[in-house]
PDB file of C-alpha atoms in Angstrom:
ATOM      1  CA  UNK A   1       0.000   0.000   0.000  1.00  0.00           C
ATOM      2  CA  UNK A   2       1.435   3.362  -1.004  1.00  0.00           C
ATOM      3  CA  UNK A   3       1.999   6.009   1.653  1.00  0.00           C
ATOM      4  CA  UNK A   4       0.287   9.362   1.544  1.00  0.00           C
ATOM      5  CA  UNK A   5       2.459  12.473   1.694  1.00  0.00           C
ATOM      6  CA  UNK A   6       2.028  13.001   5.433  1.00  0.00           C
ATOM      7  CA  UNK A   7       3.128   9.429   6.117  1.00  0.00           C
ATOM      8  CA  UNK A   8       6.091   9.796   3.738  1.00  0.00           C
ATOM      9  CA  UNK A   9       7.252  12.926   5.531  1.00  0.00           C
ATOM     10  CA  UNK A  10       6.913  11.286   8.948  1.00  0.00           C
ATOM     11  CA  UNK A  11       8.726   8.148   7.823  1.00  0.00           C
ATOM     12  CA  UNK A  12      11.584  10.127   6.280  1.00  0.00           C
ATOM     13  CA  UNK A  13      11.891  12.300   9.382  1.00  0.00           C
ATOM     14  CA  UNK A  14      11.764   9.271  11.678  1.00  0.00           C
ATOM     15  CA  UNK A  15      14.585   7.514   9.864  1.00  0.00           C
ATOM     16  CA  UNK A  16      16.761  10.623   9.950  1.00  0.00           C
ATOM     17  CA  UNK A  17      15.971  11.512  13.565  1.00  0.00           C
ATOM     18  CA  UNK A  18      16.859   7.998  14.679  1.00  0.00           C
ATOM     19  CA  UNK A  19      19.975   7.505  12.574  1.00  0.00           C
ATOM     20  CA  UNK A  20      21.473  11.019  12.760  1.00  0.00           C
ATOM     21  CA  UNK A  21      19.912  12.647  15.799  1.00  0.00           C
ATOM     22  CA  UNK A  22      17.089  15.148  16.138  1.00  0.00           C
ATOM     23  CA  UNK A  23      19.092  18.361  16.411  1.00  0.00           C
ATOM     24  CA  UNK A  24      21.453  17.284  13.617  1.00  0.00           C
ATOM     25  CA  UNK A  25      18.553  16.750  11.217  1.00  0.00           C
ATOM     26  CA  UNK A  26      17.258  19.863   9.509  1.00  0.00           C
ATOM     27  CA  UNK A  27      14.005  20.426   7.685  1.00  0.00           C
ATOM     28  CA  UNK A  28      15.865  20.655   4.372  1.00  0.00           C
ATOM     29  CA  UNK A  29      17.184  17.110   4.812  1.00  0.00           C
ATOM     30  CA  UNK A  30      13.714  15.831   5.670  1.00  0.00           C
ATOM     31  CA  UNK A  31      11.966  17.340   2.653  1.00  0.00           C
ATOM     32  CA  UNK A  32      14.743  16.053   0.411  1.00  0.00           C
ATOM     33  CA  UNK A  33      14.422  12.517   1.797  1.00  0.00           C
ATOM     34  CA  UNK A  34      10.623  12.672   1.455  1.00  0.00           C
ATOM     35  CA  UNK A  35      10.903  14.153  -2.050  1.00  0.00           C
ATOM     36  CA  UNK A  36       8.606  17.024  -1.166  1.00  0.00           C
ATOM     37  CA  UNK A  37       8.729  20.728  -0.241  1.00  0.00           C
ATOM     38  CA  UNK A  38       8.823  22.737   2.961  1.00  0.00           C
ATOM     39  CA  UNK A  39       5.373  24.077   2.151  1.00  0.00           C
ATOM     40  CA  UNK A  40       4.000  20.540   2.076  1.00  0.00           C
ATOM     41  CA  UNK A  41       5.798  19.615   5.294  1.00  0.00           C
ATOM     42  CA  UNK A  42       4.390  22.612   7.146  1.00  0.00           C
ATOM     43  CA  UNK A  43       0.942  21.808   5.814  1.00  0.00           C
ATOM     44  CA  UNK A  44       0.928  18.639   7.919  1.00  0.00           C
ATOM     45  CA  UNK A  45       3.346  19.611  10.708  1.00  0.00           C
ATOM     46  CA  UNK A  46       3.298  23.215  11.917  1.00  0.00           C
ATOM     47  CA  UNK A  47       6.934  23.063  13.025  1.00  0.00           C
ATOM     48  CA  UNK A  48       9.903  20.742  13.337  1.00  0.00           C
ATOM     49  CA  UNK A  49       8.977  20.370  17.023  1.00  0.00           C
ATOM     50  CA  UNK A  50       5.579  18.987  16.029  1.00  0.00           C
ATOM     51  CA  UNK A  51       7.281  16.567  13.659  1.00  0.00           C
ATOM     52  CA  UNK A  52       9.641  15.410  16.427  1.00  0.00           C
ATOM     53  CA  UNK A  53       6.708  14.697  18.747  1.00  0.00           C
ATOM     54  CA  UNK A  54       4.867  12.864  15.976  1.00  0.00           C
ATOM     55  CA  UNK A  55       7.982  10.740  15.435  1.00  0.00           C
ATOM     56  CA  UNK A  56       8.211   9.844  19.139  1.00  0.00           C
ATOM     57  CA  UNK A  57       4.503   9.069  19.492  1.00  0.00           C
ATOM     58  CA  UNK A  58       4.621   6.820  16.413  1.00  0.00           C
ATOM     59  CA  UNK A  59       7.795   5.163  17.666  1.00  0.00           C
ATOM     60  CA  UNK A  60       6.140   4.505  21.028  1.00  0.00           C
ATOM     61  CA  UNK A  61       3.112   2.877  19.422  1.00  0.00           C
ATOM     62  CA  UNK A  62       5.020   0.825  16.858  1.00  0.00           C
ATOM     63  CA  UNK A  63       7.931  -0.300  19.016  1.00  0.00           C
ATOM     64  CA  UNK A  64       5.917  -1.337  22.062  1.00  0.00           C
ATOM     65  CA  UNK A  65       3.459  -3.237  19.873  1.00  0.00           C
ATOM     66  CA  UNK A  66       6.265  -5.007  18.046  1.00  0.00           C
ATOM     67  CA  UNK A  67       8.191  -5.758  21.234  1.00  0.00           C
ATOM     68  CA  UNK A  68       5.243  -7.280  23.097  1.00  0.00           C
ATOM     69  CA  UNK A  69       4.340  -9.371  20.054  1.00  0.00           C
ATOM     70  CA  UNK A  70       7.878 -10.753  19.860  1.00  0.00           C
ATOM     71  CA  UNK A  71       7.871 -11.613  23.564  1.00  0.00           C
ATOM     72  CA  UNK A  72       4.514 -13.392  23.190  1.00  0.00           C
ATOM     73  CA  UNK A  73       5.931 -15.427  20.315  1.00  0.00           C
ATOM     74  CA  UNK A  74       8.846 -16.613  22.443  1.00  0.00           C
ATOM     75  CA  UNK A  75       7.138 -17.427  25.736  1.00  0.00           C
ATOM     76  CA  UNK A  76       3.744 -18.434  27.078  1.00  0.00           C
ATOM     77  CA  UNK A  77       4.033 -17.881  30.849  1.00  0.00           C
ATOM     78  CA  UNK A  78       4.564 -14.609  32.737  1.00  0.00           C
ATOM     79  CA  UNK A  79       7.906 -15.704  34.201  1.00  0.00           C
ATOM     80  CA  UNK A  80       9.190 -16.921  30.839  1.00  0.00           C
ATOM     81  CA  UNK A  81       8.072 -13.654  29.260  1.00  0.00           C
ATOM     82  CA  UNK A  82      10.072 -11.633  31.788  1.00  0.00           C
ATOM     83  CA  UNK A  83      13.198 -13.416  30.571  1.00  0.00           C
ATOM     84  CA  UNK A  84      12.140 -13.399  26.905  1.00  0.00           C
ATOM     85  CA  UNK A  85      12.190  -9.605  27.122  1.00  0.00           C
ATOM     86  CA  UNK A  86      15.983  -9.814  27.206  1.00  0.00           C
ATOM     87  CA  UNK A  87      16.105 -12.217  24.246  1.00  0.00           C
ATOM     88  CA  UNK A  88      14.011  -9.842  22.146  1.00  0.00           C
ATOM     89  CA  UNK A  89      16.218  -6.972  23.269  1.00  0.00           C
ATOM     90  CA  UNK A  90      19.305  -8.905  22.172  1.00  0.00           C
ATOM     91  CA  UNK A  91      17.860  -9.609  18.719  1.00  0.00           C
ATOM     92  CA  UNK A  92      16.838  -5.975  18.236  1.00  0.00           C
ATOM     93  CA  UNK A  93      20.244  -4.675  19.259  1.00  0.00           C
ATOM     94  CA  UNK A  94      21.933  -7.052  16.803  1.00  0.00           C
ATOM     95  CA  UNK A  95      20.208  -5.446  13.801  1.00  0.00           C
ATOM     96  CA  UNK A  96      22.453  -3.282  11.573  1.00  0.00           C
ATOM     97  CA  UNK A  97      20.190  -0.230  11.950  1.00  0.00           C
ATOM     98  CA  UNK A  98      20.364  -0.232  15.749  1.00  0.00           C
ATOM     99  CA  UNK A  99      21.303   3.223  17.042  1.00  0.00           C
ATOM    100  CA  UNK A 100      20.211   2.881  20.641  1.00  0.00           C
ATOM    101  CA  UNK A 101      16.832   3.723  22.129  1.00  0.00           C
ATOM    102  CA  UNK A 102      15.102   6.608  20.379  1.00  0.00           C
ATOM    103  CA  UNK A 103      13.699   7.815  23.700  1.00  0.00           C
ATOM    104  CA  UNK A 104      16.990   7.693  25.597  1.00  0.00           C
ATOM    105  CA  UNK A 105      18.634   9.501  22.683  1.00  0.00           C
ATOM    106  CA  UNK A 106      15.892  12.130  22.592  1.00  0.00           C
ATOM    107  CA  UNK A 107      16.155  12.665  26.343  1.00  0.00           C
ATOM    108  CA  UNK A 108      19.896  13.296  25.999  1.00  0.00           C
ATOM    109  CA  UNK A 109      19.177  15.955  23.368  1.00  0.00           C
ATOM    110  CA  UNK A 110      16.298  17.598  25.278  1.00  0.00           C
ATOM    111  CA  UNK A 111      17.077  17.101  28.981  1.00  0.00           C
ATOM    112  CA  UNK A 112      15.286  20.114  30.485  1.00  0.00           C
ATOM    113  CA  UNK A 113      12.339  19.344  32.757  1.00  0.00           C
ATOM    114  CA  UNK A 114       9.022  20.234  31.176  1.00  0.00           C
ATOM    115  CA  UNK A 115      10.239  19.793  27.613  1.00  0.00           C
ATOM    116  CA  UNK A 116       7.563  17.910  25.621  1.00  0.00           C
ATOM    117  CA  UNK A 117      10.216  15.611  24.129  1.00  0.00           C
ATOM    118  CA  UNK A 118      11.360  14.611  27.610  1.00  0.00           C
ATOM    119  CA  UNK A 119       7.757  14.070  28.699  1.00  0.00           C
ATOM    120  CA  UNK A 120       6.943  11.778  25.769  1.00  0.00           C
ATOM    121  CA  UNK A 121      10.133   9.803  26.353  1.00  0.00           C
ATOM    122  CA  UNK A 122       9.314   9.399  30.046  1.00  0.00           C
ATOM    123  CA  UNK A 123       5.804   8.215  29.149  1.00  0.00           C
ATOM    124  CA  UNK A 124       7.269   5.508  26.928  1.00  0.00           C
ATOM    125  CA  UNK A 125       9.256   4.047  29.805  1.00  0.00           C
ATOM    126  CA  UNK A 126       6.300   4.453  32.177  1.00  0.00           C
ATOM    127  CA  UNK A 127       4.217   2.301  29.819  1.00  0.00           C
ATOM    128  CA  UNK A 128       7.021  -0.199  29.396  1.00  0.00           C
ATOM    129  CA  UNK A 129       7.556  -0.557  33.147  1.00  0.00           C
ATOM    130  CA  UNK A 130       3.816  -1.046  33.593  1.00  0.00           C
ATOM    131  CA  UNK A 131       4.007  -3.944  31.128  1.00  0.00           C
ATOM    132  CA  UNK A 132       6.904  -5.487  33.076  1.00  0.00           C
ATOM    133  CA  UNK A 133       5.120  -4.908  36.399  1.00  0.00           C
ATOM    134  CA  UNK A 134       1.996  -6.671  35.118  1.00  0.00           C
ATOM    135  CA  UNK A 135       4.062  -9.708  34.148  1.00  0.00           C
ATOM    136  CA  UNK A 136       5.848  -9.612  37.518  1.00  0.00           C
ATOM    137  CA  UNK A 137       2.531  -9.501  39.357  1.00  0.00           C
ATOM    138  CA  UNK A 138       1.190 -12.432  37.332  1.00  0.00           C
ATOM    139  CA  UNK A 139       4.162 -14.621  38.249  1.00  0.00           C
ATOM    140  CA  UNK A 140       3.840 -13.898  41.970  1.00  0.00           C
ATOM    141  CA  UNK A 141       6.391 -11.175  42.630  1.00  0.00           C
ATOM    142  CA  UNK A 142       6.438  -9.877  46.202  1.00  0.00           C
ATOM    143  CA  UNK A 143       6.965  -6.360  44.862  1.00  0.00           C
ATOM    144  CA  UNK A 144       6.101  -6.165  41.141  1.00  0.00           C
ATOM    145  CA  UNK A 145       6.701  -2.413  40.885  1.00  0.00           C
ATOM    146  CA  UNK A 146      10.194  -2.696  42.371  1.00  0.00           C
ATOM    147  CA  UNK A 147      11.036  -5.685  40.182  1.00  0.00           C
ATOM    148  CA  UNK A 148       9.784  -3.830  37.105  1.00  0.00           C
ATOM    149  CA  UNK A 149      12.017  -0.861  37.907  1.00  0.00           C
ATOM    150  CA  UNK A 150      15.026  -3.129  38.492  1.00  0.00           C
ATOM    151  CA  UNK A 151      14.506  -5.009  35.227  1.00  0.00           C
ATOM    152  CA  UNK A 152      13.921  -1.770  33.327  1.00  0.00           C
ATOM    153  CA  UNK A 153      17.211  -0.398  34.630  1.00  0.00           C
ATOM    154  CA  UNK A 154      18.948  -3.554  33.399  1.00  0.00           C
ATOM    155  CA  UNK A 155      17.325  -3.156  29.977  1.00  0.00           C
ATOM    156  CA  UNK A 156      18.180   0.530  29.677  1.00  0.00           C
ATOM    157  CA  UNK A 157      21.745  -0.085  30.789  1.00  0.00           C
ATOM    158  CA  UNK A 158      22.153  -2.893  28.270  1.00  0.00           C
ATOM    159  CA  UNK A 159      20.908  -0.630  25.470  1.00  0.00           C
ATOM    160  CA  UNK A 160      23.344   2.151  26.310  1.00  0.00           C
ATOM    161  CA  UNK A 161      26.209  -0.331  26.692  1.00  0.00           C
ATOM    162  CA  UNK A 162      25.470  -1.861  23.297  1.00  0.00           C
ATOM    163  CA  UNK A 163      25.200   1.561  21.699  1.00  0.00           C
ATOM    164  CA  UNK A 164      28.639   2.482  23.014  1.00  0.00           C
ATOM    165  CA  UNK A 165      30.215  -0.831  22.025  1.00  0.00           C
ATOM    166  CA  UNK A 166      28.534  -3.131  19.517  1.00  0.00           C
ATOM    167  CA  UNK A 167      28.353  -6.881  20.189  1.00  0.00           C
ATOM    168  CA  UNK A 168      29.071  -6.261  23.859  1.00  0.00           C
ATOM    169  CA  UNK A 169      26.907  -9.149  25.066  1.00  0.00           C
ATOM    170  CA  UNK A 170      25.126  -6.720  27.377  1.00  0.00           C
ATOM    171  CA  UNK A 171      21.670  -8.248  26.870  1.00  0.00           C
ATOM    172  CA  UNK A 172      22.829 -11.706  27.960  1.00  0.00           C
ATOM    173  CA  UNK A 173      24.622 -10.287  31.004  1.00  0.00           C
ATOM    174  CA  UNK A 174      21.515  -8.301  31.898  1.00  0.00           C
ATOM    175  CA  UNK A 175      19.422 -11.463  31.537  1.00  0.00           C
ATOM    176  CA  UNK A 176      21.658 -13.350  33.967  1.00  0.00           C
ATOM    177  CA  UNK A 177      21.225 -10.558  36.516  1.00  0.00           C
ATOM    178  CA  UNK A 178      17.465 -10.568  35.839  1.00  0.00           C
ATOM    179  CA  UNK A 179      17.236 -14.293  36.663  1.00  0.00           C
ATOM    180  CA  UNK A 180      18.604 -13.610  40.146  1.00  0.00           C
ATOM    181  CA  UNK A 181      16.263 -10.655  40.716  1.00  0.00           C
ATOM    182  CA  UNK A 182      13.202 -12.557  39.507  1.00  0.00           C
ATOM    183  CA  UNK A 183      13.917 -15.636  41.630  1.00  0.00           C
ATOM    184  CA  UNK A 184      14.477 -13.449  44.685  1.00  0.00           C
ATOM    185  CA  UNK A 185      11.251 -11.550  44.075  1.00  0.00           C
ATOM    186  CA  UNK A 186       8.864 -14.432  43.486  1.00  0.00           C
ATOM    187  CA  UNK A 187       6.854 -15.598  46.493  1.00  0.00           C
ATOM    188  CA  UNK A 188       7.318 -19.241  47.404  1.00  0.00           C
ATOM    189  CA  UNK A 189       3.855 -20.791  47.409  1.00  0.00           C
ATOM    190  CA  UNK A 190       3.489 -24.087  49.332  1.00  0.00           C
ATOM    191  CA  UNK A 191       2.371 -27.070  47.302  1.00  0.00           C
ATOM    192  CA  UNK A 192      -1.090 -27.742  48.757  1.00  0.00           C
ATOM    193  CA  UNK A 193      -1.432 -30.901  46.712  1.00  0.00           C
ATOM    194  CA  UNK A 194       0.890 -32.715  49.129  1.00  0.00           C
ATOM    195  CA  UNK A 195      -0.725 -34.331  52.213  1.00  0.00           C
ATOM    196  CA  UNK A 196       0.026 -32.712  55.546  1.00  0.00           C
ATOM    197  CA  UNK A 197       0.073 -34.525  58.839  1.00  0.00           C
ATOM    198  CA  UNK A 198      -0.609 -33.347  62.354  1.00  0.00           C
ATOM    199  CA  UNK A 199       2.476 -33.876  64.523  1.00  0.00           C
ATOM    200  CA  UNK A 200       0.195 -35.169  67.313  1.00  0.00           C
ATOM    201  CA  UNK A 201      -1.117 -37.902  65.063  1.00  0.00           C
ATOM    202  CA  UNK A 202       2.311 -39.326  64.259  1.00  0.00           C
ATOM    203  CA  UNK A 203       3.076 -42.706  65.859  1.00  0.00           C
TER     204      UNK A 203
END
């Protein structure tokens, strides 16, 4: 299916923002990549700032949907999915076009509190941690919110490490740390299927 002009502009901008950086990408480069004009760009996006936010919102929607789908394909229990998160991360980071996390990168470029770019980036990780927390709760974590934060920090650290040095093995190392955190966090539930005896009844 062919893209309409608005979609072409957003796709071209998204590719440039992710590969080259937001501040380093000018409107001239975007219109050239989209084979259009500035007039057409500003018809759909009132400013470059609006285009940046559209890029981040689209990235949020597409990436989280893709990521969850990949995890679901690899695992069918909440605990297995918590670990599959790191396998999907590893596969994504191994792709040639990997340039780190778009939201971490955007935050580094727009770090001031209250900046809309920072807010959208923070919302992405809020949603992602909620997804991890839900899985943690389903597998019996004593503190799903804390576990979600711990695992998210491992994921974010692995991404930055891989961005700084490719093929660093950071995802696998993060997964090994995650195994320890998950096992420590899960509540031990007694097996009620086993018969119990009253000490006073023993002969």
